[in-house]
Coordinates of N, CA and C in Angstrom, one line a residue:
M14 N 50.0 -0.9 18.1 CA 49.4 -1.3 16.9 C 47.9 -1.5 17.2
R15 N 47.1 -1.1 16.2 CA 45.6 -1.1 16.4 C 45.1 -2.5 16.1
V16 N 44.2 -3.0 16.9 CA 43.5 -4.3 16.7 C 42.5 -4.0 15.5
F17 N 42.5 -4.9 14.5 CA 41.7 -4.5 13.3 C 40.3 -4.5 13.6
V18 N 39.6 -3.7 12.9 CA 38.2 -3.3 13.1 C 37.2 -4.5 12.9
L19 N 37.5 -5.4 12.0 CA 36.6 -6.5 11.7 C 36.2 -7.2 13.0
S20 N 37.1 -7.5 13.9 CA 36.7 -8.3 15.1 C 35.7 -7.5 15.9
V21 N 35.8 -6.2 16.0 CA 34.8 -5.3 16.7 C 33.4 -5.5 16.1
V22 N 33.4 -5.4 14.8 CA 32.1 -5.5 14.1 C 31.5 -6.8 14.3
L23 N 32.3 -7.9 14.2 CA 31.7 -9.2 14.3 C 31.1 -9.5 15.7
V24 N 31.8 -8.9 16.7 CA 31.3 -9.0 18.1 C 29.9 -8.3 18.1
S25 N 29.8 -7.1 17.5 CA 28.5 -6.4 17.6 C 27.5 -7.1 16.8
L26 N 27.8 -7.8 15.7 CA 26.8 -8.5 15.0 C 26.4 -9.8 15.7
S27 N 27.2 -10.4 16.5 CA 26.8 -11.6 17.2 C 25.7 -11.2 18.2
A28 N 25.5 -10.0 18.5 CA 24.4 -9.6 19.4 C 23.1 -9.4 18.7
A29 N 23.0 -10.0 17.5 CA 21.8 -10.0 16.7 C 21.3 -8.6 16.2
T30 N 22.3 -7.9 15.7 CA 21.9 -6.6 15.1 C 21.3 -6.8 13.7
A31 N 20.5 -5.9 13.2 CA 19.8 -6.1 11.9 C 20.9 -6.0 10.8
F32 N 20.6 -6.6 9.7 CA 21.6 -6.6 8.6 C 21.8 -5.2 8.1
A33 N 20.8 -4.4 8.1 CA 21.0 -3.0 7.7 C 22.0 -2.3 8.5
D34 N 22.2 -2.7 9.8 CA 23.2 -2.1 10.6 C 24.6 -2.5 10.3
C35 N 24.8 -3.7 9.7 CA 26.1 -4.2 9.4 C 26.9 -3.3 8.5
P36 N 26.5 -2.9 7.3 CA 27.3 -2.0 6.5 C 27.5 -0.6 7.2
S37 N 26.4 -0.1 7.9 CA 26.6 1.2 8.5 C 27.6 1.1 9.7
S38 N 27.7 -0.1 10.3 CA 28.7 -0.3 11.4 C 30.1 -0.3 10.8
C39 N 30.2 -0.8 9.6 CA 31.5 -0.8 8.9 C 31.9 0.6 8.6
V40 N 31.0 1.4 8.1 CA 31.3 2.8 7.8 C 31.7 3.5 9.1
T41 N 31.0 3.3 10.2 CA 31.3 4.0 11.5 C 32.7 3.6 11.9
Q42 N 33.0 2.2 11.8 CA 34.3 1.7 12.2 C 35.4 2.3 11.3
Y43 N 35.2 2.4 10.0 CA 36.1 3.0 9.1 C 36.5 4.4 9.5
N44 N 35.4 5.2 9.8 CA 35.6 6.6 10.1 C 36.5 6.7 11.4
E45 N 36.2 5.9 12.4 CA 36.9 5.9 13.6 C 38.4 5.5 13.4
C46 N 38.6 4.5 12.6 CA 39.9 4.0 12.2 C 40.7 5.2 11.5
F47 N 40.1 5.8 10.5 CA 40.7 6.8 9.7 C 41.1 8.0 10.6
Q48 N 40.3 8.3 11.6 CA 40.5 9.5 12.4 C 41.5 9.2 13.5
S49 N 41.6 8.0 14.0 CA 42.5 7.7 15.1 C 43.8 7.0 14.9
C50 N 43.9 6.5 13.6 CA 45.1 5.6 13.4 C 45.6 5.9 12.0
S51 N 46.6 6.7 11.9 CA 47.2 7.1 10.6 C 48.0 6.0 9.9
Q52 N 48.4 5.0 10.7 CA 49.2 3.9 10.1 C 48.4 2.6 9.8
C53 N 47.1 2.7 10.1 CA 46.3 1.5 9.9 C 45.8 1.4 8.4
N54 N 45.6 0.2 8.0 CA 45.0 0.1 6.6 C 43.5 0.0 6.7
C55 N 42.9 1.2 7.0 CA 41.5 1.3 7.2 C 40.6 0.8 6.0
S56 N 41.1 1.1 4.8 CA 40.3 0.7 3.6 C 40.3 -0.8 3.5
Q57 N 41.4 -1.5 3.8 CA 41.4 -3.0 3.8 C 40.4 -3.6 4.9
E58 N 40.5 -3.0 6.0 CA 39.6 -3.5 7.1 C 38.2 -3.2 6.8
Y59 N 37.9 -2.1 6.1 CA 36.5 -1.8 5.7 C 36.0 -2.8 4.7
G60 N 36.9 -3.2 3.8 CA 36.5 -4.2 2.8 C 36.2 -5.6 3.5
W61 N 37.1 -5.9 4.5 CA 36.9 -7.2 5.2 C 35.5 -7.1 6.0
C62 N 35.3 -6.0 6.5 CA 34.0 -5.8 7.3 C 32.8 -6.0 6.4
L63 N 32.8 -5.4 5.2 CA 31.7 -5.5 4.3 C 31.5 -7.0 3.8
D64 N 32.7 -7.6 3.6 CA 32.6 -9.0 3.2 C 31.9 -9.9 4.3
S65 N 32.2 -9.6 5.5 CA 31.7 -10.4 6.6 C 30.1 -10.2 6.7
C66 N 29.6 -9.1 6.2 CA 28.2 -8.8 6.3 C 27.4 -9.8 5.6
Q67 N 27.9 -10.4 4.5 CA 27.1 -11.3 3.7 C 26.9 -12.7 4.4
Y68 N 27.7 -12.9 5.5 CA 27.6 -14.2 6.2 C 26.7 -14.1 7.4
V69 N 26.2 -12.9 7.7 CA 25.5 -12.7 9.0 C 24.1 -13.3 8.8
D70 N 23.6 -14.0 9.8 CA 22.2 -14.6 9.8 C 21.6 -14.1 11.1
T71 N 21.1 -12.9 11.1 CA 20.6 -12.3 12.3 C 19.5 -13.1 13.0
D72 N 18.5 -13.6 12.2 CA 17.4 -14.3 12.8 C 17.6 -15.8 12.9
G73 N 18.7 -16.3 12.5 CA 19.1 -17.8 12.7 C 18.2 -18.7 11.9
D74 N 17.7 -18.3 10.8 CA 16.8 -19.2 10.0 C 17.5 -20.0 8.9
G75 N 18.9 -19.8 8.9 CA 19.7 -20.6 7.9 C 19.9 -19.8 6.6
L76 N 19.4 -18.6 6.5 CA 19.7 -17.8 5.3 C 20.4 -16.5 5.8
N77 N 21.5 -16.2 5.0 CA 22.2 -15.0 5.5 C 21.4 -13.8 5.1
D78 N 21.6 -12.7 5.9 CA 20.8 -11.5 5.8 C 20.7 -10.9 4.4
L79 N 21.8 -11.1 3.7 CA 21.9 -10.5 2.3 C 20.8 -11.1 1.4
S80 N 20.4 -12.4 1.6 CA 19.4 -13.0 0.8 C 18.1 -13.3 1.5
D81 N 18.0 -12.9 2.7 CA 16.8 -13.2 3.6 C 15.8 -12.1 3.3
N82 N 14.6 -12.5 3.0 CA 13.5 -11.4 2.7 C 12.9 -10.9 4.0
C83 N 13.3 -11.4 5.2 CA 13.0 -10.9 6.5 C 14.1 -11.1 7.4
P84 N 15.2 -10.4 7.3 CA 16.4 -10.7 8.0 C 16.3 -10.6 9.6
D85 N 15.3 -10.0 10.1 CA 15.2 -9.8 11.5 C 14.1 -10.8 12.1
N86 N 13.4 -11.5 11.2 CA 12.4 -12.5 11.6 C 12.6 -13.9 11.1
Y87 N 12.5 -14.8 11.9 CA 12.7 -16.2 11.6 C 11.7 -16.7 10.5
N88 N 12.2 -17.0 9.3 CA 11.3 -17.5 8.3 C 12.1 -18.3 7.2
P89 N 12.4 -19.5 7.6 CA 13.2 -20.4 6.7 C 12.5 -20.7 5.4
N90 N 11.2 -20.6 5.3 CA 10.5 -20.9 4.1 C 10.5 -19.7 3.1
Q91 N 10.8 -18.5 3.6 CA 10.9 -17.3 2.8 C 9.6 -17.0 2.1
A92 N 8.4 -17.4 2.7 CA 7.1 -17.2 2.0 C 6.9 -15.7 1.8
D93 N 6.5 -15.4 0.6 CA 6.2 -14.0 0.1 C 5.0 -14.0 -0.8
C94 N 3.8 -14.0 -0.2 CA 2.6 -14.2 -1.0 C 2.4 -13.1 -2.1
D95 N 2.8 -11.9 -1.8 CA 2.5 -10.8 -2.7 C 3.7 -10.5 -3.6
S96 N 4.8 -11.3 -3.5 CA 6.0 -11.2 -4.3 C 6.6 -9.8 -4.4
D97 N 6.6 -9.1 -3.2 CA 7.1 -7.8 -3.2 C 8.5 -7.7 -2.6
G98 N 9.1 -8.9 -2.3 CA 10.5 -8.9 -1.8 C 10.5 -8.9 -0.3
H99 N 9.4 -8.7 0.4 CA 9.3 -8.7 1.8 C 8.6 -10.0 2.3
G100 N 9.1 -10.8 3.1 CA 8.5 -12.0 3.5 C 7.2 -11.8 4.3
N101 N 6.3 -12.8 4.3 CA 5.1 -12.6 5.0 C 5.2 -12.3 6.5
V102 N 6.2 -12.8 7.2 CA 6.3 -12.6 8.6 C 6.7 -11.2 9.0
C103 N 7.2 -10.4 8.1 CA 7.6 -9.0 8.4 C 6.9 -8.0 7.5
D104 N 5.9 -8.5 6.7 CA 5.2 -7.6 5.7 C 3.8 -7.4 6.1
N105 N 3.4 -6.2 6.6 CA 2.0 -6.0 7.0 C 1.2 -5.3 5.9
Q106 N 1.8 -5.2 4.7 CA 1.0 -4.6 3.6 C 0.8 -5.7 2.5
D107 N -0.5 -5.9 2.2 CA -0.8 -6.9 1.2 C -0.9 -6.3 -0.1
N108 N 0.1 -6.5 -1.0 CA 0.1 -6.0 -2.3 C -0.4 -6.9 -3.4
S109 N -1.1 -8.0 -3.0 CA -1.5 -9.0 -3.9 C -3.0 -8.8 -4.4
W110 N -3.6 -7.7 -4.0 CA -5.0 -7.4 -4.4 C -5.0 -7.2 -5.9
T111 N -5.9 -8.0 -6.6 CA -6.1 -7.8 -8.0 C -7.6 -7.5 -8.3
L112 N -7.8 -6.7 -9.3 CA -9.2 -6.4 -9.7 C -9.8 -7.6 -10.4
T113 N -10.9 -8.1 -9.9 CA -11.6 -9.2 -10.5 C -12.9 -8.9 -11.3
A114 N -13.5 -7.8 -10.9 CA -14.7 -7.3 -11.6 C -14.9 -5.8 -11.4
I115 N -15.2 -5.2 -12.6 CA -15.5 -3.8 -12.6 C -17.0 -3.6 -12.4
G116 N -17.3 -2.7 -11.5 CA -18.7 -2.5 -11.2 C -19.5 -1.9 -12.4
N117 N -20.7 -2.3 -12.6 CA -21.5 -1.8 -13.7 C -22.9 -1.4 -13.3
T118 N -23.1 -1.3 -12.0 CA -24.4 -0.9 -11.6 C -24.2 0.0 -10.3
K119 N -25.2 0.9 -10.1 CA -25.2 1.8 -8.9 C -25.2 1.0 -7.6
C120 N -24.3 1.4 -6.7 CA -24.4 0.8 -5.3 C -24.6 1.9 -4.3
A121 N -24.3 3.2 -4.7 CA -24.5 4.3 -3.7 C -24.8 5.6 -4.5
V122 N -25.6 6.4 -3.9 CA -25.9 7.8 -4.3 C -25.7 8.6 -3.1
D123 N -24.7 9.5 -3.1 CA -24.4 10.4 -2.0 C -24.7 11.8 -2.4
E124 N -25.1 12.6 -1.5 CA -25.4 14.0 -1.8 C -24.8 14.9 -0.7
G125 N -24.5 16.1 -1.1 CA -23.9 17.1 -0.2 C -24.1 18.5 -0.7
S126 N -23.9 19.4 0.2 CA -24.1 20.8 -0.2 C -22.8 21.4 -0.7
K127 N -22.9 22.1 -1.8 CA -21.7 22.8 -2.3 C -22.1 24.3 -2.5
P128 N -21.1 25.2 -2.7 CA -21.5 26.6 -2.9 C -22.5 26.9 -4.1
L129 N -22.4 26.1 -5.1 CA -23.2 26.3 -6.3 C -24.5 25.5 -6.3
G130 N -24.7 24.7 -5.3 CA -25.9 23.9 -5.2 C -25.7 22.5 -4.5
K131 N -26.6 21.6 -4.8 CA -26.4 20.2 -4.2 C -25.6 19.4 -5.2
E132 N -24.7 18.6 -4.6 CA -23.9 17.7 -5.4 C -24.4 16.3 -5.2
I133 N -24.5 15.6 -6.3 CA -24.9 14.2 -6.3 C -23.8 13.4 -6.9
K134 N -23.4 12.3 -6.1 CA -22.3 11.5 -6.6 C -22.8 10.1 -6.6
I135 N -22.7 9.5 -7.8 CA -23.2 8.1 -8.0 C -22.0 7.2 -8.1
S136 N -22.0 6.1 -7.2 CA -20.8 5.2 -7.1 C -21.2 3.8 -7.5
Y137 N -20.3 3.1 -8.2 CA -20.4 1.7 -8.5 C -19.4 1.0 -7.5
Q138 N -19.3 -0.3 -7.5 CA -18.3 -1.0 -6.7 C -17.5 -2.0 -7.6
D139 N -16.2 -1.9 -7.4 CA -15.3 -2.8 -8.0 C -15.0 -3.9 -7.0
T140 N -14.7 -5.1 -7.5 CA -14.4 -6.3 -6.7 C -12.9 -6.7 -6.8
Y141 N -12.2 -6.9 -5.7 CA -10.8 -7.3 -5.7 C -10.6 -8.6 -4.9
H142 N -9.6 -9.3 -5.2 CA -9.3 -10.5 -4.6 C -7.8 -10.5 -4.1
S143 N -7.6 -11.1 -2.9 CA -6.2 -11.1 -2.4 C -5.6 -12.5 -2.5
A144 N -4.5 -12.6 -3.2 CA -3.8 -13.9 -3.3 C -3.2 -14.3 -2.0
C145 N -2.9 -13.4 -1.1 CA -2.3 -13.7 0.2 C -3.3 -14.3 1.2
T146 N -4.5 -13.7 1.3 CA -5.5 -14.2 2.3 C -6.7 -14.9 1.6
N147 N -6.7 -15.0 0.3 CA -7.8 -15.6 -0.4 C -9.2 -15.0 -0.1
T148 N -9.2 -13.7 0.2 CA -10.4 -13.0 0.5 C -10.8 -12.0 -0.6
T149 N -12.0 -11.6 -0.5 CA -12.6 -10.6 -1.5 C -12.9 -9.4 -0.8
C150 N -12.7 -8.2 -1.4 CA -13.2 -7.0 -0.9 C -13.8 -6.1 -2.0
Y151 N -14.5 -5.1 -1.6 CA -15.3 -4.3 -2.5 C -14.8 -2.8 -2.3
K152 N -14.6 -2.2 -3.5 CA -14.1 -0.8 -3.5 C -15.2 0.1 -4.1
K153 N -15.7 1.1 -3.3 CA -16.7 2.0 -3.7 C -16.0 3.0 -4.6
V154 N -16.4 3.1 -5.9 CA -15.8 4.0 -6.8 C -16.8 5.0 -7.4
G155 N -16.5 6.3 -7.2 CA -17.3 7.3 -7.8 C -17.3 7.3 -9.3
K156 N -18.4 7.2 -9.9 CA -18.5 7.2 -11.4 C -19.0 8.5 -12.0
Y157 N -20.0 9.0 -11.4 CA -20.6 10.3 -11.9 C -20.8 11.3 -10.8
T158 N -20.5 12.5 -11.1 CA -20.8 13.6 -10.1 C -21.5 14.7 -10.8
Y159 N -22.6 15.2 -10.2 CA -23.3 16.3 -10.8 C -23.6 17.3 -9.7
T160 N -23.7 18.6 -10.1 CA -24.1 19.6 -9.2 C -25.4 20.2 -9.7
C161 N -26.4 20.2 -8.8 CA -27.7 20.8 -9.1 C -27.8 22.2 -8.5
T162 N -28.0 23.2 -9.3 CA -28.0 24.6 -8.8 C -29.1 24.8 -7.8
W163 N -28.9 25.7 -6.9 CA -29.9 26.0 -5.9 C -31.2 26.5 -6.5
G164 N -32.3 26.2 -6.0 CA -33.6 26.6 -6.5 C -34.5 25.3 -6.7
S165 N -35.4 25.4 -7.6 CA -36.3 24.4 -7.8 C -35.7 23.1 -8.2
E166 N -34.6 23.1 -8.9 CA -34.0 21.9 -9.4 C -33.4 21.1 -8.2
S167 N -32.8 21.9 -7.2 CA -32.1 21.2 -6.1 C -33.1 20.7 -5.1
S168 N -34.4 21.2 -5.1 CA -35.4 20.8 -4.1 C -35.9 19.4 -4.4
D169 N -35.6 18.9 -5.6 CA -36.0 17.5 -6.0 C -34.8 16.8 -6.6
L170 N -34.0 16.2 -5.7 CA -32.8 15.6 -6.2 C -33.0 14.4 -7.2
W171 N -34.1 13.8 -7.0 CA -34.4 12.6 -7.9 C -34.6 13.1 -9.3
H172 N -35.4 14.2 -9.5 CA -35.5 14.8 -10.9 C -34.2 15.4 -11.4
C173 N -33.5 16.0 -10.5 CA -32.2 16.6 -10.8 C -31.3 15.5 -11.4
C174 N -31.2 14.4 -10.6 CA -30.4 13.3 -11.0 C -30.8 12.7 -12.4
R175 N -32.1 12.5 -12.6 CA -32.5 12.0 -13.9 C -32.2 13.0 -15.0
A176 N -32.4 14.3 -14.7 CA -32.1 15.3 -15.8 C -30.6 15.3 -16.1
K177 N -29.8 15.2 -15.1 CA -28.3 15.3 -15.3 C -27.8 14.0 -15.9
R178 N -28.2 12.9 -15.3 CA -27.6 11.6 -15.6 C -28.2 11.0 -16.9
C179 N -29.5 11.1 -17.0 CA -30.2 10.4 -18.1 C -30.8 11.3 -19.2
G180 N -30.7 12.6 -18.9 CA -31.3 13.6 -19.9 C -32.8 13.5 -19.9
L181 N -33.4 13.2 -18.8 CA -34.9 13.1 -18.8 C -35.5 14.3 -18.0
N182 N -36.7 14.7 -18.4 CA -37.3 15.8 -17.7 C -38.5 15.2 -16.9
S183 N -39.3 16.1 -16.2 CA -40.4 15.6 -15.4 C -41.5 14.9 -16.2
F184 N -41.5 15.1 -17.5 CA -42.6 14.5 -18.3 C -42.2 13.1 -18.8
Q185 N -41.0 12.7 -18.4 CA -40.5 11.4 -18.8 C -40.2 10.5 -17.6
D186 N -41.0 10.7 -16.5 CA -40.8 10.0 -15.3 C -40.9 8.5 -15.4
S187 N -41.6 8.0 -16.4 CA -41.8 6.6 -16.6 C -40.7 5.9 -17.3
V188 N -39.8 6.7 -17.9 CA -38.6 6.1 -18.6 C -37.6 5.7 -17.5
P189 N -37.0 4.5 -17.6 CA -36.1 4.1 -16.5 C -34.8 4.9 -16.6
C190 N -34.2 5.1 -15.4 CA -32.9 5.7 -15.3 C -32.3 5.0 -14.1
P191 N -31.6 3.8 -14.3 CA -31.2 2.9 -13.2 C -30.3 3.6 -12.1
D192 N -29.5 4.5 -12.6 CA -28.6 5.2 -11.6 C -29.3 6.2 -10.7
C193 N -30.5 6.6 -11.1 CA -31.2 7.6 -10.3 C -32.4 7.0 -9.7
D194 N -32.9 5.9 -10.2 CA -34.1 5.3 -9.6 C -33.8 4.4 -8.5
G195 N -34.7 4.0 -7.7 CA -34.5 3.0 -6.6 C -33.9 3.7 -5.4
A196 N -33.5 2.8 -4.4 CA -33.1 3.3 -3.1 C -31.8 4.1 -3.3
W197 N -31.7 5.2 -2.5 CA -30.5 6.0 -2.5 C -29.8 5.6 -1.2
G198 N -28.6 6.2 -1.0 CA -27.8 5.8 0.1 C -26.6 4.9 -0.3
D199 N -26.0 4.3 0.7 CA -24.9 3.4 0.4 C -25.2 2.0 0.6
N200 N -25.3 1.3 -0.5 CA -25.7 -0.1 -0.5 C -24.5 -1.0 -1.1
C201 N -23.3 -0.4 -1.1 CA -22.2 -1.2 -1.6 C -21.8 -2.3 -0.6
S202 N -21.3 -3.3 -1.1 CA -21.0 -4.5 -0.3 C -19.8 -4.3 0.6
T203 N -19.7 -5.2 1.6 CA -18.6 -5.2 2.5 C -18.0 -6.6 2.5
P204 N -16.8 -6.8 2.9 CA -15.9 -5.8 3.5 C -15.3 -4.8 2.4
R205 N -15.1 -3.6 2.8 CA -14.6 -2.6 1.9 C -13.1 -2.8 1.8
C206 N -12.5 -2.5 0.7 CA -11.1 -2.7 0.5 C -10.3 -1.8 1.4
P207 N -9.1 -2.3 1.9 CA -8.3 -1.4 2.7 C -7.4 -0.5 2.0
F208 N -7.7 -0.2 0.7 CA -6.8 0.7 -0.1 C -7.7 1.6 -0.9

């Protein structure tokens, strides 16, 4: 007569295997039972095995693995600052970032060469806040992109930007165009957002 499978599984679980391994161990044991023992009640033993999984507490924090948000890491307080179902001690991704301010002024003007001419990209910065770390980060967001054709227009990116962005020509240099006037380059704030 075959010793029923549940005891084998419980022994393996006592060695602190992860909860995710418990049901898969039950399946493995069921398959072994079914293939090697035609007179065993493999289905009943499989049911017992799955029932036992709900009582396993792999990390010993007082919560069974089925309801533990970090079954392999000790965390009796079940802290989950970003409310994604994964506890802080085993969650390396902060999903709590929320947009707190949409950028409304230029913080960067980048340029690059393209087949049709020079490309100008004007970026603003959005502000985000993390409920997990109580920190703020800044995300550089491209708002406007223009391509200035090769030739006289591309030789003066400032005038090109003003013409494309503000609809101004060289005779209107005194008219303000905030996105094109002032310092170019990247003046967006740090730290930059990790997403």
